[in-house]
PDB file of C-alpha atoms in Angstrom:
ATOM      1  CA  MET A   9     135.363 123.351 100.900  1.00 86.00           C
ATOM      2  CA  LYS A  10     136.878 124.432  97.967  1.00 96.00           C
ATOM      3  CA  ASP A  11     134.117 126.594  96.161  1.00 98.00           C
ATOM      4  CA  LEU A  12     130.142 127.392  97.356  1.00 98.00           C
ATOM      5  CA  LEU A  13     127.857 126.187  94.276  1.00 98.00           C
ATOM      6  CA  LYS A  14     124.569 125.206  96.349  1.00 98.00           C
ATOM      7  CA  ILE A  15     123.750 125.146  99.839  1.00 98.00           C
ATOM      8  CA  SER A  16     123.757 120.987  99.644  1.00 97.00           C
ATOM      9  CA  ASP A  17     127.791 121.388  99.080  1.00 95.00           C
ATOM     10  CA  LEU A  18     127.894 122.209 103.042  1.00 98.00           C
ATOM     11  CA  ASN A  19     127.469 120.039 105.798  1.00 97.00           C
ATOM     12  CA  LYS A  20     125.623 121.263 109.325  1.00 98.00           C
ATOM     13  CA  GLU A  21     129.186 121.713 110.559  1.00 98.00           C
ATOM     14  CA  GLU A  22     130.278 123.808 107.743  1.00 98.00           C
ATOM     15  CA  ILE A  23     126.987 126.057 107.896  1.00 98.00           C
ATOM     16  CA  LEU A  24     127.479 126.796 111.385  1.00 98.00           C
ATOM     17  CA  SER A  25     130.856 127.732 110.936  1.00 98.00           C
ATOM     18  CA  ILE A  26     130.341 130.195 108.323  1.00 98.00           C
ATOM     19  CA  LEU A  27     127.439 131.769 110.479  1.00 98.00           C
ATOM     20  CA  ASP A  28     129.666 131.587 113.549  1.00 98.00           C
ATOM     21  CA  LEU A  29     132.174 133.985 111.708  1.00 98.00           C
ATOM     22  CA  ALA A  30     129.490 136.331 110.088  1.00 98.00           C
ATOM     23  CA  ASP A  31     128.216 136.813 113.606  1.00 98.00           C
ATOM     24  CA  LYS A  32     131.820 137.954 114.781  1.00 98.00           C
ATOM     25  CA  LEU A  33     132.652 140.122 111.481  1.00 98.00           C
ATOM     26  CA  LYS A  34     128.864 142.200 112.064  1.00 98.00           C
ATOM     27  CA  TYR A  35     130.130 142.592 115.510  1.00 98.00           C
ATOM     28  CA  GLU A  36     133.211 143.591 114.369  1.00 98.00           C
ATOM     29  CA  LYS A  37     131.852 145.860 111.780  1.00 98.00           C
ATOM     30  CA  GLN A  38     129.252 147.569 114.156  1.00 98.00           C
ATOM     31  CA  ASN A  39     132.424 148.287 116.882  1.00 98.00           C
ATOM     32  CA  GLY A  40     134.716 149.612 114.382  1.00 98.00           C
ATOM     33  CA  ILE A  41     137.021 146.801 114.610  1.00 98.00           C
ATOM     34  CA  GLU A  42     138.926 146.174 111.313  1.00 97.00           C
ATOM     35  CA  HIS A  43     139.245 142.562 109.924  1.00 98.00           C
ATOM     36  CA  LYS A  44     141.223 142.879 106.822  1.00 98.00           C
ATOM     37  CA  HIS A  45     141.488 138.832 106.214  1.00 98.00           C
ATOM     38  CA  LEU A  46     141.952 139.387 102.545  1.00 98.00           C
ATOM     39  CA  SER A  47     144.353 142.166 102.085  1.00 98.00           C
ATOM     40  CA  GLY A  48     145.654 142.054  98.949  1.00 97.00           C
ATOM     41  CA  LYS A  49     142.948 139.496  97.620  1.00 98.00           C
ATOM     42  CA  THR A  50     141.036 140.263  94.221  1.00 98.00           C
ATOM     43  CA  LEU A  51     137.511 139.084  93.592  1.00 98.00           C
ATOM     44  CA  GLY A  52     136.115 139.102  90.263  1.00 98.00           C
ATOM     45  CA  MET A  53     132.406 139.286  90.087  1.00 97.00           C
ATOM     46  CA  ILE A  54     131.021 137.887  86.931  1.00 96.00           C
ATOM     47  CA  PHE A  55     127.218 139.700  86.481  1.00 95.00           C
ATOM     48  CA  LYS A  56     124.498 137.981  84.181  1.00 93.00           C
ATOM     49  CA  LYS A  57     121.850 139.217  85.741  1.00 91.00           C
ATOM     50  CA  ALA A  58     120.959 142.466  87.443  1.00 86.00           C
ATOM     51  CA  SER A  59     121.516 143.325  90.818  1.00 90.00           C
ATOM     52  CA  THR A  60     121.428 145.464  93.602  1.00 92.00           C
ATOM     53  CA  ARG A  61     122.104 143.595  97.018  1.00 95.00           C
ATOM     54  CA  THR A  62     124.470 140.703  95.656  1.00 97.00           C
ATOM     55  CA  ARG A  63     126.878 143.596  93.750  1.00 96.00           C
ATOM     56  CA  VAL A  64     126.816 145.823  96.697  1.00 98.00           C
ATOM     57  CA  SER A  65     127.462 143.099  99.307  1.00 98.00           C
ATOM     58  CA  PHE A  66     129.849 141.642  97.786  1.00 98.00           C
ATOM     59  CA  GLU A  67     132.024 144.647  96.704  1.00 98.00           C
ATOM     60  CA  THR A  68     131.656 146.442 100.335  1.00 98.00           C
ATOM     61  CA  GLY A  69     132.374 142.945 101.658  1.00 98.00           C
ATOM     62  CA  MET A  70     135.657 142.695  99.796  1.00 98.00           C
ATOM     63  CA  TYR A  71     136.803 146.412 100.612  1.00 98.00           C
ATOM     64  CA  GLN A  72     136.021 146.038 104.277  1.00 98.00           C
ATOM     65  CA  LEU A  73     137.885 142.839 104.149  1.00 98.00           C
ATOM     66  CA  GLY A  74     141.036 144.725 102.663  1.00 98.00           C
ATOM     67  CA  GLY A  75     140.476 143.074  99.221  1.00 98.00           C
ATOM     68  CA  TYR A  76     139.372 144.742  95.916  1.00 98.00           C
ATOM     69  CA  ALA A  77     136.294 143.648  93.831  1.00 98.00           C
ATOM     70  CA  LEU A  78     136.089 143.830  90.034  1.00 97.00           C
ATOM     71  CA  PHE A  79     132.638 144.231  88.276  1.00 95.00           C
ATOM     72  CA  LEU A  80     132.457 142.029  85.495  1.00 94.00           C
ATOM     73  CA  GLN A  81     129.246 142.527  83.284  1.00 88.00           C
ATOM     74  CA  GLU A  82     128.771 140.309  80.604  1.00 80.00           C
ATOM     75  CA  ASN A  83     128.421 142.768  78.038  1.00 75.00           C
ATOM     76  CA  VAL A  84     131.872 143.842  78.420  1.00 70.00           C
ATOM     77  CA  MET A  85     133.180 140.444  78.468  1.00 75.00           C
ATOM     78  CA  GLN A  86     134.036 137.611  76.034  1.00 70.00           C
ATOM     79  CA  ILE A  87     131.870 135.042  77.832  1.00 69.00           C
ATOM     80  CA  GLY A  88     129.070 137.492  76.683  1.00 62.00           C
ATOM     81  CA  ARG A  89     130.392 137.207  73.003  1.00 67.00           C
ATOM     82  CA  GLY A  90     130.631 133.126  72.989  1.00 79.00           C
ATOM     83  CA  GLU A  91     133.970 132.302  74.872  1.00 91.00           C
ATOM     84  CA  PRO A  92     133.717 129.459  76.346  1.00 94.00           C
ATOM     85  CA  THR A  93     132.821 129.325  80.292  1.00 94.00           C
ATOM     86  CA  LYS A  94     135.799 126.998  80.944  1.00 96.00           C
ATOM     87  CA  ASP A  95     138.130 129.391  79.118  1.00 95.00           C
ATOM     88  CA  THR A  96     136.734 132.103  81.178  1.00 95.00           C
ATOM     89  CA  ALA A  97     137.218 130.428  84.383  1.00 96.00           C
ATOM     90  CA  ARG A  98     141.095 129.631  83.366  1.00 97.00           C
ATOM     91  CA  VAL A  99     142.023 132.695  82.525  1.00 96.00           C
ATOM     92  CA  LEU A 100     140.323 134.648  85.484  1.00 97.00           C
ATOM     93  CA  SER A 101     142.080 132.045  87.802  1.00 97.00           C
ATOM     94  CA  ARG A 102     145.480 133.651  86.539  1.00 97.00           C
ATOM     95  CA  TYR A 103     144.494 137.196  87.519  1.00 98.00           C
ATOM     96  CA  VAL A 104     142.155 136.942  90.673  1.00 98.00           C
ATOM     97  CA  ASP A 105     141.807 135.086  94.088  1.00 98.00           C
ATOM     98  CA  GLY A 106     138.028 134.332  93.958  1.00 98.00           C
ATOM     99  CA  ILE A 107     135.039 134.290  91.538  1.00 98.00           C
ATOM    100  CA  MET A 108     131.601 135.197  92.075  1.00 98.00           C
ATOM    101  CA  ILE A 109     128.976 134.364  89.502  1.00 97.00           C
ATOM    102  CA  ARG A 110     125.208 135.420  89.321  1.00 97.00           C
ATOM    103  CA  THR A 111     123.939 133.989  86.340  1.00 96.00           C
ATOM    104  CA  PHE A 112     120.794 131.526  85.072  1.00 95.00           C
ATOM    105  CA  GLU A 113     121.974 128.249  84.556  1.00 97.00           C
ATOM    106  CA  GLN A 114     123.577 126.038  87.491  1.00 98.00           C
ATOM    107  CA  GLU A 115     125.521 124.293  84.912  1.00 98.00           C
ATOM    108  CA  GLU A 116     127.547 127.431  83.946  1.00 97.00           C
ATOM    109  CA  VAL A 117     128.550 127.676  87.696  1.00 98.00           C
ATOM    110  CA  GLU A 118     129.452 124.065  87.943  1.00 98.00           C
ATOM    111  CA  THR A 119     131.842 124.257  85.054  1.00 98.00           C
ATOM    112  CA  LEU A 120     133.025 127.711  85.889  1.00 97.00           C
ATOM    113  CA  ALA A 121     134.286 125.938  89.292  1.00 98.00           C
ATOM    114  CA  LYS A 122     135.598 122.721  87.525  1.00 98.00           C
ATOM    115  CA  PHE A 123     137.916 124.531  85.616  1.00 98.00           C
ATOM    116  CA  SER A 124     139.078 127.048  88.083  1.00 98.00           C
ATOM    117  CA  ASP A 125     141.946 127.024  90.324  1.00 98.00           C
ATOM    118  CA  VAL A 126     140.545 129.615  92.773  1.00 98.00           C
ATOM    119  CA  PRO A 127     137.406 129.295  94.673  1.00 98.00           C
ATOM    120  CA  VAL A 128     134.082 130.183  92.984  1.00 98.00           C
ATOM    121  CA  ILE A 129     130.764 131.310  94.748  1.00 98.00           C
ATOM    122  CA  ASN A 130     127.274 131.110  93.265  1.00 98.00           C
ATOM    123  CA  GLY A 131     125.778 134.683  93.980  1.00 98.00           C
ATOM    124  CA  LEU A 132     122.491 133.128  92.376  1.00 98.00           C
ATOM    125  CA  THR A 133     121.251 130.972  89.217  1.00 97.00           C
ATOM    126  CA  ASP A 134     117.717 129.887  88.396  1.00 96.00           C
ATOM    127  CA  PHE A 135     118.281 126.270  90.842  1.00 98.00           C
ATOM    128  CA  ALA A 136     120.111 127.657  93.656  1.00 98.00           C
ATOM    129  CA  HIS A 137     120.771 131.042  95.964  1.00 98.00           C
ATOM    130  CA  PRO A 138     123.009 129.674  98.720  1.00 98.00           C
ATOM    131  CA  CYS A 139     124.349 132.919  99.860  1.00 98.00           C
ATOM    132  CA  GLN A 140     121.068 134.523 100.644  1.00 98.00           C
ATOM    133  CA  VAL A 141     120.006 131.197 102.626  1.00 98.00           C
ATOM    134  CA  LEU A 142     122.761 131.690 104.737  1.00 98.00           C
ATOM    135  CA  ALA A 143     121.967 135.173 105.435  1.00 98.00           C
ATOM    136  CA  ASP A 144     118.355 133.963 106.322  1.00 98.00           C
ATOM    137  CA  LEU A 145     119.575 131.406 108.319  1.00 98.00           C
ATOM    138  CA  MET A 146     121.894 133.946 109.976  1.00 98.00           C
ATOM    139  CA  THR A 147     118.801 136.112 110.341  1.00 98.00           C
ATOM    140  CA  ILE A 148     116.566 133.387 111.955  1.00 98.00           C
ATOM    141  CA  ARG A 149     119.334 132.537 114.464  1.00 98.00           C
ATOM    142  CA  GLU A 150     119.252 136.095 115.408  1.00 98.00           C
ATOM    143  CA  TYR A 151     115.593 136.426 116.058  1.00 98.00           C
ATOM    144  CA  LYS A 152     115.038 132.735 117.516  1.00 97.00           C
ATOM    145  CA  ASN A 153     118.335 132.150 119.165  1.00 96.00           C
ATOM    146  CA  ASP A 154     118.750 128.606 118.055  1.00 95.00           C
ATOM    147  CA  PHE A 155     117.290 126.266 115.121  1.00 98.00           C
ATOM    148  CA  ASP A 156     116.316 123.547 117.203  1.00 94.00           C
ATOM    149  CA  ASN A 157     111.968 122.657 116.952  1.00 93.00           C
ATOM    150  CA  LEU A 158     111.816 125.647 114.751  1.00 98.00           C
ATOM    151  CA  THR A 159     109.427 125.439 111.705  1.00 98.00           C
ATOM    152  CA  MET A 160     109.804 127.533 108.548  1.00 98.00           C
ATOM    153  CA  CYS A 161     107.055 127.975 105.961  1.00 98.00           C
ATOM    154  CA  TYR A 162     107.751 129.195 102.630  1.00 98.00           C
ATOM    155  CA  ILE A 163     104.551 130.494 100.729  1.00 98.00           C
ATOM    156  CA  GLY A 164     104.956 131.341  96.626  1.00 97.00           C
ATOM    157  CA  ASP A 165     106.664 129.572  93.564  1.00 96.00           C
ATOM    158  CA  GLY A 166     108.897 126.488  94.192  1.00 97.00           C
ATOM    159  CA  ASN A 167     112.052 128.573  92.831  1.00 97.00           C
ATOM    160  CA  ASN A 168     115.612 128.804  93.448  1.00 97.00           C
ATOM    161  CA  MET A 169     114.696 130.324  96.970  1.00 98.00           C
ATOM    162  CA  ALA A 170     112.357 127.597  97.673  1.00 98.00           C
ATOM    163  CA  ASN A 171     115.017 125.015  96.848  1.00 98.00           C
ATOM    164  CA  SER A 172     117.774 126.458  98.828  1.00 98.00           C
ATOM    165  CA  LEU A 173     115.712 126.812 101.887  1.00 98.00           C
ATOM    166  CA  ILE A 174     114.549 123.527 102.147  1.00 98.00           C
ATOM    167  CA  VAL A 175     118.086 121.892 102.071  1.00 98.00           C
ATOM    168  CA  GLY A 176     119.684 124.790 104.358  1.00 98.00           C
ATOM    169  CA  ALA A 177     116.641 124.457 106.943  1.00 98.00           C
ATOM    170  CA  LEU A 178     116.770 120.425 106.972  1.00 98.00           C
ATOM    171  CA  LYS A 179     120.978 120.704 107.265  1.00 98.00           C
ATOM    172  CA  VAL A 180     120.388 122.650 110.500  1.00 98.00           C
ATOM    173  CA  GLY A 181     117.422 120.633 111.814  1.00 98.00           C
ATOM    174  CA  MET A 182     114.570 122.953 111.229  1.00 98.00           C
ATOM    175  CA  ASN A 183     111.242 121.711 109.872  1.00 98.00           C
ATOM    176  CA  ILE A 184     110.305 123.138 106.522  1.00 98.00           C
ATOM    177  CA  HIS A 185     106.552 123.407 104.844  1.00 98.00           C
ATOM    178  CA  ILE A 186     106.282 124.544 101.508  1.00 98.00           C
ATOM    179  CA  ALA A 187     103.297 125.689  99.980  1.00 98.00           C
ATOM    180  CA  CYS A 188     102.759 126.424  96.061  1.00 97.00           C
ATOM    181  CA  PRO A 189     100.325 125.782  93.502  1.00 96.00           C
ATOM    182  CA  LYS A 190     100.188 122.329  91.397  1.00 96.00           C
ATOM    183  CA  GLY A 191     102.865 122.337  88.699  1.00 95.00           C
ATOM    184  CA  TYR A 192     104.913 125.003  90.718  1.00 96.00           C
ATOM    185  CA  GLU A 193     106.848 122.687  92.964  1.00 98.00           C
ATOM    186  CA  PRO A 194     110.757 122.819  93.993  1.00 98.00           C
ATOM    187  CA  ASP A 195     112.998 121.014  91.862  1.00 98.00           C
ATOM    188  CA  SER A 196     112.728 117.227  91.944  1.00 98.00           C
ATOM    189  CA  GLU A 197     116.219 116.659  93.187  1.00 97.00           C
ATOM    190  CA  VAL A 198     115.621 118.775  96.349  1.00 98.00           C
ATOM    191  CA  LEU A 199     112.173 117.078  96.768  1.00 98.00           C
ATOM    192  CA  ASP A 200     114.110 113.748  96.975  1.00 98.00           C
ATOM    193  CA  PHE A 201     116.476 114.808  99.467  1.00 98.00           C
ATOM    194  CA  ALA A 202     113.628 116.521 101.433  1.00 98.00           C
ATOM    195  CA  GLN A 203     111.867 113.186 101.789  1.00 96.00           C
ATOM    196  CA  SER A 204     114.353 111.503 103.631  1.00 96.00           C
ATOM    197  CA  PHE A 205     113.729 113.798 106.517  1.00 97.00           C
ATOM    198  CA  GLY A 206     110.328 112.379 106.933  1.00 97.00           C
ATOM    199  CA  ASP A 207     108.031 114.551 108.739  1.00 97.00           C
ATOM    200  CA  LYS A 208     110.273 117.221 109.171  1.00 98.00           C
ATOM    201  CA  PHE A 209     109.637 118.375 105.309  1.00 98.00           C
ATOM    202  CA  MET A 210     105.966 119.290 103.861  1.00 98.00           C
ATOM    203  CA  LEU A 211     104.732 120.067 100.825  1.00 98.00           C
ATOM    204  CA  THR A 212     101.002 121.126 100.332  1.00 98.00           C
ATOM    205  CA  GLU A 213      99.293 123.352  98.071  1.00 98.00           C
ATOM    206  CA  ASP A 214      97.431 125.200 101.051  1.00 98.00           C
ATOM    207  CA  PRO A 215      99.225 128.044 102.570  1.00 98.00           C
ATOM    208  CA  LEU A 216      97.079 128.019 105.832  1.00 98.00           C
ATOM    209  CA  VAL A 217      98.270 124.737 106.146  1.00 98.00           C
ATOM    210  CA  ALA A 218     101.772 125.263 105.766  1.00 98.00           C
ATOM    211  CA  ALA A 219     101.825 128.662 107.939  1.00 98.00           C
ATOM    212  CA  GLN A 220     100.101 126.359 111.082  1.00 98.00           C
ATOM    213  CA  GLY A 221     101.987 127.033 114.374  1.00 98.00           C
ATOM    214  CA  VAL A 222     105.275 128.356 112.198  1.00 98.00           C
ATOM    215  CA  ASP A 223     108.261 130.236 114.066  1.00 98.00           C
ATOM    216  CA  VAL A 224     108.915 131.722 110.348  1.00 98.00           C
ATOM    217  CA  VAL A 225     107.386 132.854 107.240  1.00 99.00           C
ATOM    218  CA  TYR A 226     109.221 133.251 103.852  1.00 98.00           C
ATOM    219  CA  THR A 227     107.908 134.413 100.386  1.00 98.00           C
ATOM    220  CA  ASP A 228     109.505 135.673  97.182  1.00 97.00           C
ATOM    221  CA  VAL A 229     108.295 137.106  94.092  1.00 96.00           C
ATOM    222  CA  TRP A 230     105.969 135.036  91.999  1.00 94.00           C
ATOM    223  CA  SER A 231     107.749 135.515  88.987  1.00 88.00           C
ATOM    224  CA  SER A 232     111.327 135.223  89.350  1.00 76.00           C
ATOM    225  CA  MET A 233     114.032 136.946  87.110  1.00 66.00           C
ATOM    226  CA  GLY A 234     114.252 135.991  83.602  1.00 66.00           C
ATOM    227  CA  ASP A 235     110.707 134.353  83.342  1.00 72.00           C
ATOM    228  CA  GLU A 236     108.795 137.648  83.163  1.00 72.00           C
ATOM    229  CA  GLU A 237     107.195 136.371  80.145  1.00 74.00           C
ATOM    230  CA  ASN A 238     105.019 134.208  81.943  1.00 80.00           C
ATOM    231  CA  ALA A 239     104.338 136.785  84.836  1.00 84.00           C
ATOM    232  CA  GLU A 240     100.516 137.252  83.906  1.00 88.00           C
ATOM    233  CA  GLU A 241     100.116 133.276  83.712  1.00 90.00           C
ATOM    234  CA  ARG A 242     101.778 133.089  86.755  1.00 91.00           C
ATOM    235  CA  ALA A 243      99.896 135.565  88.461  1.00 91.00           C
ATOM    236  CA  LYS A 244      96.551 133.490  87.826  1.00 92.00           C
ATOM    237  CA  ALA A 245      97.683 130.382  89.505  1.00 95.00           C
ATOM    238  CA  PHE A 246      99.003 132.774  92.421  1.00 96.00           C
ATOM    239  CA  GLN A 247      96.407 135.617  93.025  1.00 94.00           C
ATOM    240  CA  GLY A 248      94.151 135.564  96.196  1.00 91.00           C
ATOM    241  CA  ILE A 249      95.737 132.643  97.540  1.00 96.00           C
ATOM    242  CA  TYR A 250      99.701 132.635  97.826  1.00 98.00           C
ATOM    243  CA  GLN A 251     100.204 135.903  99.814  1.00 98.00           C
ATOM    244  CA  VAL A 252     101.682 136.705 103.115  1.00 98.00           C
ATOM    245  CA  ASN A 253      98.892 138.699 104.684  1.00 98.00           C
ATOM    246  CA  GLU A 254      97.381 139.243 108.289  1.00 98.00           C
ATOM    247  CA  ASP A 255      94.921 136.519 108.024  1.00 98.00           C
ATOM    248  CA  LEU A 256      98.025 134.046 107.057  1.00 98.00           C
ATOM    249  CA  MET A 257     100.094 135.505 109.946  1.00 98.00           C
ATOM    250  CA  SER A 258      97.179 134.996 112.429  1.00 98.00           C
ATOM    251  CA  HIS A 259      97.828 131.307 112.063  1.00 98.00           C
ATOM    252  CA  THR A 260     101.812 131.041 113.182  1.00 98.00           C
ATOM    253  CA  ASP A 261     103.197 130.942 116.322  1.00 92.00           C
ATOM    254  CA  ASP A 262     104.400 134.795 116.585  1.00 94.00           C
ATOM    255  CA  ALA A 263     105.903 134.262 113.351  1.00 98.00           C
ATOM    256  CA  ILE A 264     108.970 136.429 111.695  1.00 98.00           C
ATOM    257  CA  ILE A 265     108.708 137.273 108.441  1.00 98.00           C
ATOM    258  CA  LEU A 266     111.504 137.079 105.846  1.00 98.00           C
ATOM    259  CA  HIS A 267     111.932 138.141 101.974  1.00 98.00           C
ATOM    260  CA  CYS A 268     114.713 138.189 100.051  1.00 97.00           C
ATOM    261  CA  LEU A 269     113.683 141.346  98.163  1.00 97.00           C
ATOM    262  CA  PRO A 270     112.891 143.067  95.824  1.00 96.00           C
ATOM    263  CA  ALA A 271     109.363 142.661  97.081  1.00 97.00           C
ATOM    264  CA  HIS A 272     106.054 143.286  94.808  1.00 96.00           C
ATOM    265  CA  ARG A 273     103.736 144.765  97.700  1.00 97.00           C
ATOM    266  CA  GLU A 274     100.092 143.281  97.405  1.00 97.00           C
ATOM    267  CA  GLU A 275     101.431 140.392  95.524  1.00 96.00           C
ATOM    268  CA  GLU A 276     103.419 138.014  97.456  1.00 98.00           C
ATOM    269  CA  ILE A 277     102.737 139.971 100.724  1.00 98.00           C
ATOM    270  CA  THR A 278     100.725 142.696 101.523  1.00 98.00           C
ATOM    271  CA  ASN A 279     102.256 146.322 102.268  1.00 98.00           C
ATOM    272  CA  GLU A 280     100.792 145.894 105.814  1.00 98.00           C
ATOM    273  CA  SER A 281     102.638 142.880 106.648  1.00 98.00           C
ATOM    274  CA  PHE A 282     105.668 143.704 105.158  1.00 98.00           C
ATOM    275  CA  GLU A 283     105.964 147.058 107.077  1.00 98.00           C
ATOM    276  CA  LYS A 284     104.912 145.177 110.362  1.00 98.00           C
ATOM    277  CA  HIS A 285     108.173 143.106 109.574  1.00 98.00           C
ATOM    278  CA  ALA A 286     110.690 145.558 107.734  1.00 98.00           C
ATOM    279  CA  LYS A 287     112.848 145.340 110.406  1.00 98.00           C
ATOM    280  CA  GLU A 288     113.281 141.306 110.304  1.00 98.00           C
ATOM    281  CA  ILE A 289     113.197 141.953 106.374  1.00 98.00           C
ATOM    282  CA  PHE A 290     116.286 144.580 106.074  1.00 98.00           C
ATOM    283  CA  ASP A 291     118.259 142.851 108.876  1.00 98.00           C
ATOM    284  CA  GLU A 292     117.971 139.871 106.665  1.00 98.00           C
ATOM    285  CA  ALA A 293     119.064 142.042 103.777  1.00 98.00           C
ATOM    286  CA  GLU A 294     122.002 143.465 105.563  1.00 98.00           C
ATOM    287  CA  ASN A 295     122.991 140.060 106.780  1.00 98.00           C
ATOM    288  CA  ARG A 296     123.771 139.300 103.137  1.00 98.00           C
ATOM    289  CA  LEU A 297     126.958 141.453 103.752  1.00 98.00           C
ATOM    290  CA  HIS A 298     128.082 139.793 106.710  1.00 98.00           C
ATOM    291  CA  ALA A 299     127.612 136.035 105.778  1.00 98.00           C
ATOM    292  CA  GLN A 300     129.068 136.714 102.029  1.00 98.00           C
ATOM    293  CA  LYS A 301     132.050 138.130 104.067  1.00 98.00           C
ATOM    294  CA  ALA A 302     132.400 134.980 105.854  1.00 98.00           C
ATOM    295  CA  VAL A 303     132.150 132.690 102.661  1.00 98.00           C
ATOM    296  CA  MET A 304     134.737 134.591 101.284  1.00 98.00           C
ATOM    297  CA  VAL A 305     137.072 134.347 104.267  1.00 98.00           C
ATOM    298  CA  SER A 306     136.368 130.732 104.573  1.00 98.00           C
ATOM    299  CA  LEU A 307     137.301 130.001 100.731  1.00 98.00           C
ATOM    300  CA  MET A 308     139.885 133.015 100.048  1.00 98.00           C
ATOM    301  CA  LYS A 309     141.554 133.467 103.477  1.00 95.00           C
TER     302      LYS A 309
END
């Protein structure tokens, strides 16, 4: 594994290896055991999208690993003034030991990796969010102990999170149900992948069907970052149906709730359901730190 560009880059064994390392790093952090695996290493972090969890978790993680993280915002870099991505990749490769990028187009991440001599990590694109899914899987295993015979449902927009959750869940052996309105389905490439798993995958327009007997319920905002201009149209498609609430949760098998945050309460999830499951959701947010540290150690050590 040279880079982490999308969760499909990893096989089951690689995913489990990262999760095992993340568990170890989390234990060491909680018990004050230093783990300076990346002492003297530098991570360049390119941000074209706003961030709370991605920036803080990567920056803090590099510090805890003994390295240093550089925050590189688009508007203060030449990449924001038209420098080709391939040139940025070749320049940064001479300075840093790894690159993380949070941007819009998946193609930009792929180009960066193609021309970079150091590992590239996808911190989020419109197509995929692999680091978040690793944190999600880590959290599911903490609460449910294993992935065997577990079923997750995702309620909402077939966005980058849905794309990545489908692949990640199926690769580790889970079943996954997706409920979204017609016209808001996950990417066709991901659906083609999922269809090969037979009845382990379900796509439906009915959230209550998707939630029946599941162990994990996942949701995300209706309008992803960069698509705010279509928020009103999306609200009409999702309102009153694609919401995680107590009625939907009553159809599950004592499920946990996960949300990649930020949450728009009373839209995709009610305040009541969010607060009942806040511990799981914020454990999930914390696990971004540990999962990403495991990714950085795996790629950069």
